[in-house]
Amino acid sequence: MTSDKRRAKRVSVELPVKVSFFDNKKKTRTGDVLSGCISDFSPLGAALTVDTIQLSGKHLFYTCQDNPDIVLELEFEISGSPEEIITVPAVPVWFDRDLDSEKKQFSVGLKFLTNTRSPEIKILSRLACRDETMLVSLWKKFFLLLNYPLFLASSFLFSGGTSG
């Protein structure tokens, strides 16, 4: 078993995101926008899940690797409001086929180019922690619900077979 050597804690989330190429030299967005989902988040980076590894005919990973002026621009809608958008630049550090998915999706590891103390990362961290807290809460309720009949049965058995 290998130990996790990450510099920051990861949080499992489901944050919708829009991805595009951004040319730092020309200071312009290039190409189309690709919808995806952030599945793991830390203040240093994230795991992105997308249906295709190509955007406007260009490979998400290799385009950024081949040209250091090109980065990925991530747009997050806060509170589901198009007026509240957080933009974070990132570079892909790995990609792979998501073999666990039925949809033939791709996973892309991202490194954020924004300081971990930036307002954007702080807001995303709060969103991610809220999302994880909600997920943990849902799972706890789910397991309590599943185990409640077992609890009742064991109480009945250990009380000598009486229900009171």
CSV table of C-alpha atoms in Angstrom, one decimal:
chain,number,residue,atom,x,y,z
A,1,MET,CA,0.0,0.0,0.0
A,2,THR,CA,1.4,3.4,-0.9
A,3,SER,CA,1.0,6.5,1.2
A,4,ASP,CA,-0.6,9.6,-0.2
A,5,LYS,CA,2.2,12.2,-0.6
A,6,ARG,CA,0.0,15.1,-1.6
A,7,ARG,CA,0.8,18.5,-0.2
A,8,ALA,CA,-2.8,19.4,0.5
A,9,LYS,CA,-5.9,17.4,1.6
A,10,ARG,CA,-8.2,16.2,-1.3
A,11,VAL,CA,-11.9,16.5,-1.1
A,12,SER,CA,-14.3,14.5,-3.1
A,13,VAL,CA,-16.8,16.8,-4.8
A,14,GLU,CA,-19.0,17.3,-7.8
A,15,LEU,CA,-18.4,20.8,-9.1
A,16,PRO,CA,-19.6,21.6,-12.6
A,17,VAL,CA,-17.0,23.5,-14.6
A,18,LYS,CA,-16.5,25.0,-18.0
A,19,VAL,CA,-13.0,24.6,-19.6
A,20,SER,CA,-11.4,26.5,-22.4
A,21,PHE,CA,-7.9,27.2,-23.7
A,22,PHE,CA,-6.4,30.6,-22.7
A,23,ASP,CA,-3.4,32.1,-24.5
A,24,ASN,CA,-1.4,34.0,-21.9
A,25,LYS,CA,0.7,35.7,-24.5
A,26,LYS,CA,-2.3,37.2,-26.4
A,27,LYS,CA,-4.4,37.4,-23.3
A,28,THR,CA,-7.4,35.8,-25.1
A,29,ARG,CA,-9.5,32.7,-24.9
A,30,THR,CA,-9.2,30.5,-27.9
A,31,GLY,CA,-11.6,27.9,-29.2
A,32,ASP,CA,-14.8,26.5,-27.8
A,33,VAL,CA,-15.9,25.8,-24.2
A,34,LEU,CA,-16.0,22.2,-22.8
A,35,SER,CA,-18.3,21.2,-19.9
A,36,GLY,CA,-16.8,19.0,-17.3
A,37,CYS,CA,-17.0,18.2,-13.6
A,38,ILE,CA,-14.4,18.5,-10.8
A,39,SER,CA,-14.4,15.2,-8.9
A,40,ASP,CA,-11.5,15.8,-6.5
A,41,PHE,CA,-10.4,19.2,-5.2
A,42,SER,CA,-7.5,20.6,-3.2
A,43,PRO,CA,-6.2,24.2,-3.0
A,44,LEU,CA,-3.3,23.1,-5.2
A,45,GLY,CA,-5.3,21.4,-8.0
A,46,ALA,CA,-8.2,19.1,-9.0
A,47,ALA,CA,-9.3,16.1,-10.9
A,48,LEU,CA,-11.4,17.0,-13.9
A,49,THR,CA,-13.7,14.6,-15.6
A,50,VAL,CA,-14.7,15.3,-19.3
A,51,ASP,CA,-16.5,13.4,-22.0
A,52,THR,CA,-13.8,14.1,-24.6
A,53,ILE,CA,-10.1,14.9,-24.3
A,54,GLN,CA,-10.3,17.2,-27.3
A,55,LEU,CA,-11.4,20.8,-27.3
A,56,SER,CA,-11.8,22.6,-30.7
A,57,GLY,CA,-9.7,19.8,-32.3
A,58,LYS,CA,-6.9,20.2,-29.8
A,59,HIS,CA,-5.8,17.8,-27.1
A,60,LEU,CA,-6.4,19.2,-23.6
A,61,PHE,CA,-3.1,17.8,-22.2
A,62,TYR,CA,-0.7,18.0,-25.1
A,63,THR,CA,-1.7,21.5,-26.3
A,64,CYS,CA,-0.7,22.9,-22.9
A,65,GLN,CA,2.4,20.7,-22.7
A,66,ASP,CA,3.6,21.7,-26.1
A,67,ASN,CA,3.0,25.5,-25.7
A,68,PRO,CA,3.7,27.0,-22.2
A,69,ASP,CA,1.7,30.1,-23.2
A,70,ILE,CA,-1.5,28.0,-23.5
A,71,VAL,CA,-3.3,27.2,-20.2
A,72,LEU,CA,-6.7,25.9,-19.3
A,73,GLU,CA,-9.2,28.5,-18.0
A,74,LEU,CA,-11.7,27.0,-15.6
A,75,GLU,CA,-15.0,28.8,-15.0
A,76,PHE,CA,-17.1,27.9,-12.0
A,77,GLU,CA,-20.6,29.3,-11.5
A,78,ILE,CA,-21.2,30.1,-7.8
A,79,SER,CA,-24.7,29.5,-6.5
A,80,GLY,CA,-25.9,28.6,-9.9
A,81,SER,CA,-25.8,32.2,-10.9
A,82,PRO,CA,-24.2,33.3,-14.3
A,83,GLU,CA,-23.3,36.6,-12.7
A,84,GLU,CA,-21.1,35.0,-10.1
A,85,ILE,CA,-18.4,33.3,-12.0
A,86,ILE,CA,-14.9,32.4,-10.6
A,87,THR,CA,-12.2,31.9,-13.2
A,88,VAL,CA,-9.1,29.9,-12.3
A,89,PRO,CA,-6.1,29.2,-14.6
A,90,ALA,CA,-4.7,25.7,-14.5
A,91,VAL,CA,-2.4,23.3,-16.4
A,92,PRO,CA,-2.9,19.6,-16.9
A,93,VAL,CA,-0.3,17.4,-15.3
A,94,TRP,CA,-1.7,14.0,-16.3
A,95,PHE,CA,-4.7,12.4,-18.1
A,96,ASP,CA,-6.1,9.0,-18.4
A,97,ARG,CA,-9.2,7.1,-19.5
A,98,ASP,CA,-11.7,6.7,-16.7
A,99,LEU,CA,-12.2,2.9,-17.0
A,100,ASP,CA,-14.6,2.8,-14.0
A,101,SER,CA,-17.1,5.0,-15.9
A,102,GLU,CA,-19.7,3.5,-18.2
A,103,LYS,CA,-19.5,6.7,-20.3
A,104,LYS,CA,-15.9,6.3,-21.7
A,105,GLN,CA,-14.9,9.6,-20.0
A,106,PHE,CA,-11.5,11.0,-19.4
A,107,SER,CA,-9.9,12.1,-16.1
A,108,VAL,CA,-7.4,15.0,-16.2
A,109,GLY,CA,-5.2,16.0,-13.2
A,110,LEU,CA,-4.9,19.8,-13.0
A,111,LYS,CA,-2.5,22.1,-11.2
A,112,PHE,CA,-3.9,25.5,-10.3
A,113,LEU,CA,-1.7,28.5,-11.4
A,114,THR,CA,-3.4,30.7,-8.8
A,115,ASN,CA,-2.0,31.2,-5.3
A,116,THR,CA,-3.7,28.9,-2.7
A,117,ARG,CA,-4.6,32.0,-0.7
A,118,SER,CA,-6.3,33.8,-3.6
A,119,PRO,CA,-10.0,34.7,-3.1
A,120,GLU,CA,-10.9,32.3,-6.0
A,121,ILE,CA,-9.3,29.3,-4.3
A,122,LYS,CA,-10.7,30.2,-0.9
A,123,ILE,CA,-14.2,30.4,-2.3
A,124,LEU,CA,-13.8,27.0,-4.2
A,125,SER,CA,-12.4,25.5,-1.0
A,126,ARG,CA,-15.5,26.6,1.0
A,127,LEU,CA,-17.7,25.2,-1.8
A,128,ALA,CA,-15.8,21.9,-1.9
A,129,CYS,CA,-15.9,21.5,1.9
A,130,ARG,CA,-19.6,22.3,2.0
A,131,ASP,CA,-20.1,19.7,-0.8
A,132,GLU,CA,-18.1,17.1,1.1
A,133,THR,CA,-19.9,17.8,4.4
A,134,MET,CA,-23.2,17.4,2.5
A,135,LEU,CA,-22.0,14.1,0.9
A,136,VAL,CA,-20.8,12.7,4.3
A,137,SER,CA,-24.0,13.7,5.9
A,138,LEU,CA,-26.0,11.9,3.2
A,139,TRP,CA,-23.9,8.8,3.4
A,140,LYS,CA,-24.2,8.8,7.2
A,141,LYS,CA,-28.0,9.0,6.9
A,142,PHE,CA,-28.0,6.3,4.3
A,143,PHE,CA,-26.0,3.9,6.4
A,144,LEU,CA,-28.0,4.6,9.5
A,145,LEU,CA,-31.2,3.9,7.5
A,146,LEU,CA,-29.7,0.6,6.2
A,147,ASN,CA,-28.5,-0.4,9.7
A,148,TYR,CA,-31.6,0.6,11.6
A,149,PRO,CA,-33.4,-2.8,10.9
A,150,LEU,CA,-30.3,-4.6,12.1
A,151,PHE,CA,-30.2,-2.5,15.2
A,152,LEU,CA,-33.9,-3.3,15.9
A,153,ALA,CA,-33.3,-7.0,15.3
A,154,SER,CA,-30.3,-7.2,17.6
A,155,SER,CA,-32.1,-5.2,20.3
A,156,PHE,CA,-35.0,-7.7,20.1
A,157,LEU,CA,-32.7,-10.7,20.3
A,158,PHE,CA,-30.6,-9.4,23.1
A,159,SER,CA,-33.6,-8.3,25.2
A,160,GLY,CA,-34.7,-11.9,25.5
A,161,GLY,CA,-37.2,-11.8,22.6
A,162,THR,CA,-39.5,-9.1,24.0
A,163,SER,CA,-40.1,-5.9,22.2
A,164,GLY,CA,-40.2,-3.7,25.2
